[in-house]
Coordinates of C-alpha atoms in Angstrom, one line a residue:
Chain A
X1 CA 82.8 -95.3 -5.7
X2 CA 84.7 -95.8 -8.5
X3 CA 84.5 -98.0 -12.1
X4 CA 86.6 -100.5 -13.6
X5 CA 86.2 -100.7 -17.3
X6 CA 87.5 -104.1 -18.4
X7 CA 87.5 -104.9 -22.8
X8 CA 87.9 -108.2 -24.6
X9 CA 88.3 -108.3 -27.9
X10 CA 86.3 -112.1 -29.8
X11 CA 86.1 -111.7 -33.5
X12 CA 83.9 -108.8 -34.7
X13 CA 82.7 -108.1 -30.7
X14 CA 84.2 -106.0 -28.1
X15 CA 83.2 -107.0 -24.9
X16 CA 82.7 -103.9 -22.3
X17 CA 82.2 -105.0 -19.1
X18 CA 81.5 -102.3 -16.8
X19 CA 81.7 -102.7 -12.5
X20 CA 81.4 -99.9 -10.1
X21 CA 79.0 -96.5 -10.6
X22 CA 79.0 -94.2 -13.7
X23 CA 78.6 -90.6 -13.1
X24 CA 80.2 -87.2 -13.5
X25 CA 83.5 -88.1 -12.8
X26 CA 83.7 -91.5 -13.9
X27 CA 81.9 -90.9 -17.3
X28 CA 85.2 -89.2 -19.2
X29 CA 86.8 -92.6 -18.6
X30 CA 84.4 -94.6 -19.9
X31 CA 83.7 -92.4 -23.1
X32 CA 87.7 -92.7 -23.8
X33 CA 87.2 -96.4 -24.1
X34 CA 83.7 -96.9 -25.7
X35 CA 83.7 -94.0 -28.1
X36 CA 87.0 -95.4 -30.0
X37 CA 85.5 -98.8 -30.2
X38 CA 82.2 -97.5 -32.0
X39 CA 84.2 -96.1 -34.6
X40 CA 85.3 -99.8 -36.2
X41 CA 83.6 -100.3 -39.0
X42 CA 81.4 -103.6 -38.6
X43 CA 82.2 -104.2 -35.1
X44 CA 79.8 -104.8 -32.6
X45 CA 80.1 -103.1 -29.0
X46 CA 78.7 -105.2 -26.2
X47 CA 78.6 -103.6 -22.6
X48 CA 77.7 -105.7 -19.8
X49 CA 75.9 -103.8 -16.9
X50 CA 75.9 -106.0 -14.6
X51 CA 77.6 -104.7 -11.8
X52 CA 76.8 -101.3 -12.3
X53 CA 74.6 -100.1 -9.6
X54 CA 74.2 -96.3 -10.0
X55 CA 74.2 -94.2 -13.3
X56 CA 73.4 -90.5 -13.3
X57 CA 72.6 -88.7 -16.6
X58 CA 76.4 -87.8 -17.1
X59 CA 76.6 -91.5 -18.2
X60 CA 73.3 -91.4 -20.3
X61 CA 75.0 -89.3 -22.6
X62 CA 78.0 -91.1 -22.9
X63 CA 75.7 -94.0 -24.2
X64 CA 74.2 -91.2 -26.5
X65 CA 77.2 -90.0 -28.1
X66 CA 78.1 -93.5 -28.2
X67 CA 75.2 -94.2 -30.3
X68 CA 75.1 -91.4 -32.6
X69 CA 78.9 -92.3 -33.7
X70 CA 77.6 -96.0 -34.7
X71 CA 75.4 -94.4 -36.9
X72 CA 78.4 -93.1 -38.5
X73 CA 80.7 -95.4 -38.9
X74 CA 78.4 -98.4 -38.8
X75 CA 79.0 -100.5 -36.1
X76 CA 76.3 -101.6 -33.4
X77 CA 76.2 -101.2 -29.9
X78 CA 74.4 -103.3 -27.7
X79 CA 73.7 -102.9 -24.1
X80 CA 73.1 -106.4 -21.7
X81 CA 72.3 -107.3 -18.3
X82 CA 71.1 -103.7 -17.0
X83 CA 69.5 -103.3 -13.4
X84 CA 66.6 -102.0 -13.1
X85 CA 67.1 -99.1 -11.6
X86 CA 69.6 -98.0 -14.5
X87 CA 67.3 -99.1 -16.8
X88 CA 64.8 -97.0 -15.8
X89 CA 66.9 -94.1 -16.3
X90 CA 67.1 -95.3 -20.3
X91 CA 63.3 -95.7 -20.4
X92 CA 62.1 -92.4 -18.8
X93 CA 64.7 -90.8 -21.5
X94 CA 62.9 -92.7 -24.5
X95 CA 66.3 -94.1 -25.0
X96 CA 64.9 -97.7 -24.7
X97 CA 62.9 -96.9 -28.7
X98 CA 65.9 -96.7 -29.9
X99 CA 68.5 -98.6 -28.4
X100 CA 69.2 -102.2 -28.6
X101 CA 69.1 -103.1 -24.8
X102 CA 68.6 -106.6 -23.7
X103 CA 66.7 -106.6 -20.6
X104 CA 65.6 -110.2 -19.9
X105 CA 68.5 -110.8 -17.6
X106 CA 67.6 -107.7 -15.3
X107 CA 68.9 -108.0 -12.0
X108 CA 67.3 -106.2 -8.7
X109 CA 69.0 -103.6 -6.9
Chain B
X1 CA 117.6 -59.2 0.7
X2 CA 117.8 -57.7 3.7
X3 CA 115.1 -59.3 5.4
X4 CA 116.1 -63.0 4.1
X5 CA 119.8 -62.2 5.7
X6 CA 117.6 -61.5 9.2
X7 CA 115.8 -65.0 8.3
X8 CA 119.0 -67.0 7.8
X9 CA 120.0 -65.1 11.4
X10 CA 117.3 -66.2 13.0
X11 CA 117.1 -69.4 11.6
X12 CA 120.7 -69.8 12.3
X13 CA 119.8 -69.6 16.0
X14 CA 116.8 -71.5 15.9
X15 CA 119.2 -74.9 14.6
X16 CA 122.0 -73.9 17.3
X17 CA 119.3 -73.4 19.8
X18 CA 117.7 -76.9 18.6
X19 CA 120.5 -78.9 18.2
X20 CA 122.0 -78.0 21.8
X21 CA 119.1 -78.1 24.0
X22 CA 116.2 -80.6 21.5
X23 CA 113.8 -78.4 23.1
X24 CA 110.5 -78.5 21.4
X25 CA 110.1 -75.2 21.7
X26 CA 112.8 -73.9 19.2
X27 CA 110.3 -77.0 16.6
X28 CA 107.6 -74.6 16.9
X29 CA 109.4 -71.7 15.9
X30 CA 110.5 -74.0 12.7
X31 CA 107.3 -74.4 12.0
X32 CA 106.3 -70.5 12.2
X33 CA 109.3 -70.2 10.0
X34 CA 107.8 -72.4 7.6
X35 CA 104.7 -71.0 7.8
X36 CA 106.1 -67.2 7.2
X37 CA 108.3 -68.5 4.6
X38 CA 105.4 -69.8 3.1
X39 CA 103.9 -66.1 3.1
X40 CA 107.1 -64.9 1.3
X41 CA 106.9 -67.3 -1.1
X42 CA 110.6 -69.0 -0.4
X43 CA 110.8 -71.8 -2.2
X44 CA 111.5 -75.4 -0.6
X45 CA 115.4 -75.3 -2.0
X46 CA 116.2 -72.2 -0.6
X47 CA 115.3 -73.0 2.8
X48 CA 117.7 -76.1 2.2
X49 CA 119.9 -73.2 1.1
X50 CA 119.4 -71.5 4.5
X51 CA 120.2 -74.6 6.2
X52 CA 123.5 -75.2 4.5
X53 CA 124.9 -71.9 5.2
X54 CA 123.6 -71.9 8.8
X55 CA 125.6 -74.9 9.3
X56 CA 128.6 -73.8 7.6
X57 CA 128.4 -70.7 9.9
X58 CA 127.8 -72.9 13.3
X59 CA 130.2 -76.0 12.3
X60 CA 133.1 -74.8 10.0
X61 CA 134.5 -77.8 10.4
X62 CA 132.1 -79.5 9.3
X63 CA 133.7 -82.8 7.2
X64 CA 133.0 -82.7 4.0
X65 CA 130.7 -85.2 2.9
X66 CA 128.2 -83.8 5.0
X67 CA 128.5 -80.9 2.9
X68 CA 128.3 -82.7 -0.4
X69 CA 125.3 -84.6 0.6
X70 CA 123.5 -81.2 1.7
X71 CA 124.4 -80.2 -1.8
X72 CA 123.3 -82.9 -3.2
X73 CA 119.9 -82.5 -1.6
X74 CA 120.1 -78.6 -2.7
X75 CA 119.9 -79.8 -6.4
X76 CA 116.8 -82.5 -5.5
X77 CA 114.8 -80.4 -4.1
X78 CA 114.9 -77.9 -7.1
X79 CA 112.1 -79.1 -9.2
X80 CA 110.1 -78.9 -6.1
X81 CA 111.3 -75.4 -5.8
X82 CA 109.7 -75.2 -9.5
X83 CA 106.6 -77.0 -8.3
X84 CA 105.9 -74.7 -5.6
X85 CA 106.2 -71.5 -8.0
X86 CA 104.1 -73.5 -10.4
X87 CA 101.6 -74.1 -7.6
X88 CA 101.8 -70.2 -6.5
X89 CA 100.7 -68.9 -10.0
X90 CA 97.7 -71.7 -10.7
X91 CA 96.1 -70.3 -7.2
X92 CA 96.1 -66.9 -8.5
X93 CA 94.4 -68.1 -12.1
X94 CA 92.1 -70.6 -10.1
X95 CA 91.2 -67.5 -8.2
X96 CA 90.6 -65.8 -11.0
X97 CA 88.4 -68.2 -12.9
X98 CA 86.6 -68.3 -9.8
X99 CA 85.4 -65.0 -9.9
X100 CA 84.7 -65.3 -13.5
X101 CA 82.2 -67.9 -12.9
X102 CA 80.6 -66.3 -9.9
X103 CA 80.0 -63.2 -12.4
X104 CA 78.8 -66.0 -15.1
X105 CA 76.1 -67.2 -12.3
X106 CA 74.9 -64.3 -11.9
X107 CA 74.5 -63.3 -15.2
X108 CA 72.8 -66.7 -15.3
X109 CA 70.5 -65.6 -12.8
X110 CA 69.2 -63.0 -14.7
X111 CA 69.0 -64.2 -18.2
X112 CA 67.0 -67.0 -16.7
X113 CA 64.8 -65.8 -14.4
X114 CA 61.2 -65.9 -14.5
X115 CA 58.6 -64.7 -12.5
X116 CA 56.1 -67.0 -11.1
X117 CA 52.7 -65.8 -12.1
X118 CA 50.6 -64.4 -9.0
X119 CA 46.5 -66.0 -10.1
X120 CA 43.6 -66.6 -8.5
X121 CA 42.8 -69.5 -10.5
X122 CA 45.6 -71.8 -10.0
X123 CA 48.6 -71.2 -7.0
X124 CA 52.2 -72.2 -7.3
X125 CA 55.3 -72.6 -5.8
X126 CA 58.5 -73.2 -7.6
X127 CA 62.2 -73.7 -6.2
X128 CA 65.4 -74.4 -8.3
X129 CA 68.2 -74.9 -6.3
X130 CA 71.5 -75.6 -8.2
X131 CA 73.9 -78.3 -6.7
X132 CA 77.0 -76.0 -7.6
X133 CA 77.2 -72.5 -9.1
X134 CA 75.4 -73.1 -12.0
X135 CA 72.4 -74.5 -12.3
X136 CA 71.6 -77.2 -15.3
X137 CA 67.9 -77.4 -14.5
X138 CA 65.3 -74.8 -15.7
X139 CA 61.8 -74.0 -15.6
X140 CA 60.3 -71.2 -16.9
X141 CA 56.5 -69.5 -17.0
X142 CA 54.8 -68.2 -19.4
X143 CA 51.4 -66.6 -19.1
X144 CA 49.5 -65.6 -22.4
X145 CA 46.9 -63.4 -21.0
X146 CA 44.2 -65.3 -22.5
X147 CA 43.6 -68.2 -19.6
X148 CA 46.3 -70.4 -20.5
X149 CA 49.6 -70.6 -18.6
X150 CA 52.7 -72.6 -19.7
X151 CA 55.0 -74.1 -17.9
X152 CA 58.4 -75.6 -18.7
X153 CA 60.5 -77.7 -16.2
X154 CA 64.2 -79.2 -18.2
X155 CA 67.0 -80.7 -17.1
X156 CA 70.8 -80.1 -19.1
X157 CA 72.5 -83.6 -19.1
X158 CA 76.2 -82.4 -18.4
X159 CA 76.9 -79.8 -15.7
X160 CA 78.5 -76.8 -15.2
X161 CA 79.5 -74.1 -17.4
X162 CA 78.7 -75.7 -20.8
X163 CA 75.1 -76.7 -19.6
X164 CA 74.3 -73.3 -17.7
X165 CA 75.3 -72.1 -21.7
X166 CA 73.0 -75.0 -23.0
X167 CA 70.0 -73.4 -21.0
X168 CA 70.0 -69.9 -22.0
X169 CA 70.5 -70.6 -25.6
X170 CA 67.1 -73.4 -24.9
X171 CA 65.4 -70.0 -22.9
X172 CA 66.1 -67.7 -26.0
X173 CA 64.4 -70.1 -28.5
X174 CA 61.6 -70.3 -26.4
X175 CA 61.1 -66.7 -26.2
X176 CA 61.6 -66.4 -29.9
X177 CA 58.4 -68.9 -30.6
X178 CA 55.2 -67.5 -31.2
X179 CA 52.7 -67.0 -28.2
X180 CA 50.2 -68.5 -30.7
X181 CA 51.7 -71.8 -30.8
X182 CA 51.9 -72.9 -27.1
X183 CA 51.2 -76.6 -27.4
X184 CA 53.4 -78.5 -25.4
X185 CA 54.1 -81.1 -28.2
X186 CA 54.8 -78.3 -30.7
X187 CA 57.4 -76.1 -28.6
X188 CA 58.7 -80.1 -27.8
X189 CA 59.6 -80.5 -31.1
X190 CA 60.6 -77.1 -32.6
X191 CA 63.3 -77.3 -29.0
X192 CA 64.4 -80.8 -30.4
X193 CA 65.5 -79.4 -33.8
X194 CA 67.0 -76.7 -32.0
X195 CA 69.0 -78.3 -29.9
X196 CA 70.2 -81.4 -32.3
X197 CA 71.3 -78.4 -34.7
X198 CA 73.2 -76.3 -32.2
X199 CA 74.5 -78.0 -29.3
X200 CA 77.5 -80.4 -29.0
X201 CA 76.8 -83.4 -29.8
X202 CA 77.5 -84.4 -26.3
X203 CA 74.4 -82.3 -24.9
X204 CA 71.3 -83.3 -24.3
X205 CA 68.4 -82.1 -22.7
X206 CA 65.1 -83.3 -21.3
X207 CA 61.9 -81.4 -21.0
X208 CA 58.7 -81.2 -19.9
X209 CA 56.3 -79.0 -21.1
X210 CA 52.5 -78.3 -19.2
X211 CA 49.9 -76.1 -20.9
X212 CA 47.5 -75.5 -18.0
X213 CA 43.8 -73.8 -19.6
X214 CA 41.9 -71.7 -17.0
X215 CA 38.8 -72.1 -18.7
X216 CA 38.2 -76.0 -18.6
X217 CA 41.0 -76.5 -15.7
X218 CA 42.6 -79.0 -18.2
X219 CA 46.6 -79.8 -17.8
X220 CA 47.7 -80.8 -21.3
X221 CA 51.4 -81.9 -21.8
X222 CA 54.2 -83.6 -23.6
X223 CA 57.5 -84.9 -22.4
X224 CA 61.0 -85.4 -24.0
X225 CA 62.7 -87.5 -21.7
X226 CA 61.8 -85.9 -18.7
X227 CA 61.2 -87.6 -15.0
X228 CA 57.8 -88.5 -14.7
X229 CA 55.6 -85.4 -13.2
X230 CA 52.8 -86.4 -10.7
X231 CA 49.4 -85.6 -10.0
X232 CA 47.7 -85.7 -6.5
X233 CA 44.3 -86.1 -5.9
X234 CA 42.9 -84.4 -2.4
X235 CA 40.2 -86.5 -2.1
X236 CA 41.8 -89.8 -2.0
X237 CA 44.9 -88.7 -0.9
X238 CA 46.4 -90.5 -4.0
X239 CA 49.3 -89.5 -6.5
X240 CA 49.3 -90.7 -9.9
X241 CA 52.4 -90.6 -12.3
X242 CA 51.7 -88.1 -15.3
X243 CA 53.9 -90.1 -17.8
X244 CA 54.7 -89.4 -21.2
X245 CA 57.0 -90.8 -23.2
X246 CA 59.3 -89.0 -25.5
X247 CA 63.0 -88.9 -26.5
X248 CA 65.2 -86.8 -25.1
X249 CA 65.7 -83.2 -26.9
X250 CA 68.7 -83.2 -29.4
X251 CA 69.0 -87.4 -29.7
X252 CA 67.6 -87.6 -33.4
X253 CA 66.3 -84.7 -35.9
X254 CA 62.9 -86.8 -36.3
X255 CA 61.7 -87.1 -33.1
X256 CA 57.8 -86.1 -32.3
X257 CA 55.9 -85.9 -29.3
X258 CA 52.9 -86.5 -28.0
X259 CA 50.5 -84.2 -26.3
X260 CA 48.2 -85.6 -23.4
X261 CA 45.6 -84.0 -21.5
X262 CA 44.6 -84.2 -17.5
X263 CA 41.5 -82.7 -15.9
X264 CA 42.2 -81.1 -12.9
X265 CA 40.0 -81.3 -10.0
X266 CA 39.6 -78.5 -7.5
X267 CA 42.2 -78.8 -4.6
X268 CA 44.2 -81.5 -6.4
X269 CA 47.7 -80.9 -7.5
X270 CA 50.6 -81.3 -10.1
X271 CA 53.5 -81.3 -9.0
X272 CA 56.8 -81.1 -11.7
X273 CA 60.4 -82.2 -11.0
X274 CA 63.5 -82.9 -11.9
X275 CA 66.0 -85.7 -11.0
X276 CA 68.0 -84.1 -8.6
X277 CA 64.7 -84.8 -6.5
X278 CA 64.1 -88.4 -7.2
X279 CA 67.8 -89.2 -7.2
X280 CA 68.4 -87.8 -3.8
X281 CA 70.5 -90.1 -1.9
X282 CA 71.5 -90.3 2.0
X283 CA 75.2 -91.8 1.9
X284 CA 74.9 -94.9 0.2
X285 CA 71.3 -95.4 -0.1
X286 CA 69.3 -94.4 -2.9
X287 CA 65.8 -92.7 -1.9
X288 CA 62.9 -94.8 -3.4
X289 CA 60.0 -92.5 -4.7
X290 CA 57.6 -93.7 -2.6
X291 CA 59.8 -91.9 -0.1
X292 CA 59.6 -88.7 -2.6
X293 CA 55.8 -89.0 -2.4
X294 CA 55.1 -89.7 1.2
X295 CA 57.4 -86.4 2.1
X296 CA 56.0 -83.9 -0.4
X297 CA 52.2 -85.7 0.7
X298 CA 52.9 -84.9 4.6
X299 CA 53.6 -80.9 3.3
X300 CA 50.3 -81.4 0.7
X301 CA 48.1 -79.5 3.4
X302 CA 49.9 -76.1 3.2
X303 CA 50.2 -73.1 0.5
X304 CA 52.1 -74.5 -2.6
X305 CA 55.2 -72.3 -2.4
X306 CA 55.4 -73.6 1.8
X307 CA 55.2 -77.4 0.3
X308 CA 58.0 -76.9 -2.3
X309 CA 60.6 -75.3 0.4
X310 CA 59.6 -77.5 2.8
X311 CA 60.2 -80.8 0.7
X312 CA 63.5 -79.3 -0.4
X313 CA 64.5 -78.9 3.1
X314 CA 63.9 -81.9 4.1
X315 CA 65.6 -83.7 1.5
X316 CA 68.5 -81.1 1.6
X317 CA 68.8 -82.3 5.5
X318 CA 68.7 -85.8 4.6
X319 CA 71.8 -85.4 2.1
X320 CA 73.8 -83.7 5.0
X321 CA 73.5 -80.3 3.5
X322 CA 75.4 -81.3 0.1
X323 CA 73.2 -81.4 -3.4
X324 CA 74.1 -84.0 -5.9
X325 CA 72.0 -82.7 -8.5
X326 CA 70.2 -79.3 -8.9
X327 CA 67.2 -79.6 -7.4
X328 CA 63.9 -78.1 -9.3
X329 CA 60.5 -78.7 -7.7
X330 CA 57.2 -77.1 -9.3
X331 CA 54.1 -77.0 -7.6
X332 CA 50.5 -75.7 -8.8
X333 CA 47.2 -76.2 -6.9
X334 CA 43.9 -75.6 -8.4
X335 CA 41.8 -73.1 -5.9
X336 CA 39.0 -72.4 -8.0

């Protein structure tokens, strides 16, 4: 299973929509993209999960690094649409206290 | 030299041989002199090169733009010449790193280890299996003497190499704490600074820590992060999730944790895991946990060590033989 990354670019948002399964060897890719746009001062980084039906903890730390370099250069990251079963993985990890994840539009698996 | 002259002799009479009778057994001898070439390490060009003289030798009238276009192929096929060399020498380094790491897991092996305490009190079995040489999960015991035994079951996010590092620099801390100060919430957060200070910033770990007291039969614990642990009550046949939230080790310098306590009943168990059990997964299809439960409850009947290798079994069956994740399954059963 692989994952297209797709980003659109609407005023101070980047738009990260995500399809497919992150893991081990998809994860590098998607750090390359999302670690770049986190380090825009202001911006806002939106990923849409969507259609992402499997994440391992590979990608859990992508979204950790991703985080930590907000902090630094102040953007925000924000993380929409998650299934549960991949939110569960962000729960368990605590990662939901501190994270801005919208999960009102939770799909099934 | 001598022995490609023989091979551009042979192989001179292999095309003559070919070309006059198209027998398909003069192909397979091709292809053993591929394969033998192969050995020798001839590059693709100078077969091409064989070819072209064989020619010349068999047709010396040959017109000539059949030789310029043989030549003309000659130079192509160079950089695959180059390709092949290049090939050649990255199978001897990948052999080498291979052997590197084999004495790196093993070395592993034995900075990690631990021994699982033999008591009357309380029995256990514990099984790490990792999914490839190293292993990223860890669990560890530690027995103070006094009635109290400690357990800690952890999980490197990242694999490999840099997480087998992770785990023995997370061990050596641990052994460096004071046997004082076992509280699972404690140790949770000393590990945190620990590992936010030290480890890349791509690194994280998640832990849970279980302080079992043989006095009281009380299970106190904290998590950072860490799959939910279970606890499985004979009498009703029952499992309930032993949850406590907690960030992940090395996320944020500030992080506490909670500690929570669990009386354990004689006969009843608690069972500690990692993800590479709850995320097994047979092709496509993700294994639910009420799976998990209902296996390791049909092996609940035997000795503690028997249930964990029998739940790993089956689970290893069900995944055709090939681990995803490591796989680290702790159980302890109160006898007393």
């Amino acid at each position: 299973m692989n994952l297209t990354i797709d980003v659109s670019n609407k005023e101070n948002v980047a738009y990260v929509t995500l399809a497919g399964e992150v893991d081990a060897f998809t994860a590098p890719k998607l750090k390359d993209t999302l670690l770049p746009l986190t380090r825009e001062e202001g911006q806002t980084v939106e990923v849409d999960f969507q259609d992402v039906s499997y994440m391992d903890s590979t990608g859990l730390g992508v979204f950790i690094s991703a985080l930590k370099s907000t902090k630094e250069h102040n953007s925000e990251m924000k993380l929409v649409q998650m299934q549960d079963r991949v939110y569960r993985l962000f729960k368990i990890t605590g990662l939901t206290e501190i994270m801005n994840i919208d999960s009102t539009v939770r799909g099934g698996m | 030299m001598s022995t490609l002259k023989l091979d551009l002799e042979n192989y001179k009479e292999l095309l003559q041989e070919y070309i006059r009778t198209k027998d398909e057994q003069a192909l397979y001898q091709a292809e053993q002199f591929s394969k033998q070439s192969m050995q020798h390490k001839i590059s693709p060009d100078e077969i091409i090169n064989v070819h072209i003289q064989s020619l010349e030798e068999i047709y010396p009238e040959m017109p000539e733009y059949i030789q310029s276009s043989m030549n003309f192929l000659l130079e192509t096929m160079i950089s695959y010449g180059l390709a092949y060399q290049e090939h050649q020498s990255l199978r001897e380094k990948q052999l080498e790193l291979k052997s590197e790491i084999s004495v790196a897991a093993n070395m592993q092996k034995t900075l990690l280890s631990t021994v699982k305490p033999e008591l009357e009190e309380v029995e256990i079995g514990a099984l790490s299996v990792p999914a490839k040489q190293m292993n990223g999960d860890y669990h560890h015991f530690v027995y103070d003497g006094k009635g109290n035994l400690g357990i800690a079951i952890a999980d490197v996010i990242g694999k490999g190499v840099p997480a087998a590092l992770c785990m023995s620099m997370i061990k050596y801390s641990m052994d460096s704490f004071p046997e004082m100060r076992m509280d699972p919430d404690v140790i949770l957060g000393s590990l945190n600074r620990v590992v936010e200070r030290n480890v890349d910033s791509s690194m994280f770990v998640t832990m849970f820590y279980g302080l079992y007291n043989f006095e009281d039969h009380t299970f106190s614990y904290s998590s950072a992060g860490h799959e939910p642990c279970f606890y499985y009550r004979q009498d009703q046949d029952e499992f309930e999730e032993i949850d406590a939230p907690g960030l992940i080790l090395g996320v944020s310098s500030e992080s506490t944790y909670v500690r929570y306590e669990k009386k354990v009943e004689k006969g009843d168990l608690v069972i500690l895991l990692t993800d590479g059990v709850t995320e097994c997964r047979q092709g496509e299809r993700f294994i639910e946990q009420e799976e998990v439960l209902k296996v390791i409850k049909s092996f609940a009947h035997l000795p503690a060590q028997e249930i964990v290798e029998n739940v790993y079994r089956y689970f290893e069956r069900l995944q055709d033989f090939q681990l995803r994740d490591d796989f680290t399954l702790i159980v302890l059963r109160r006898n007393v």
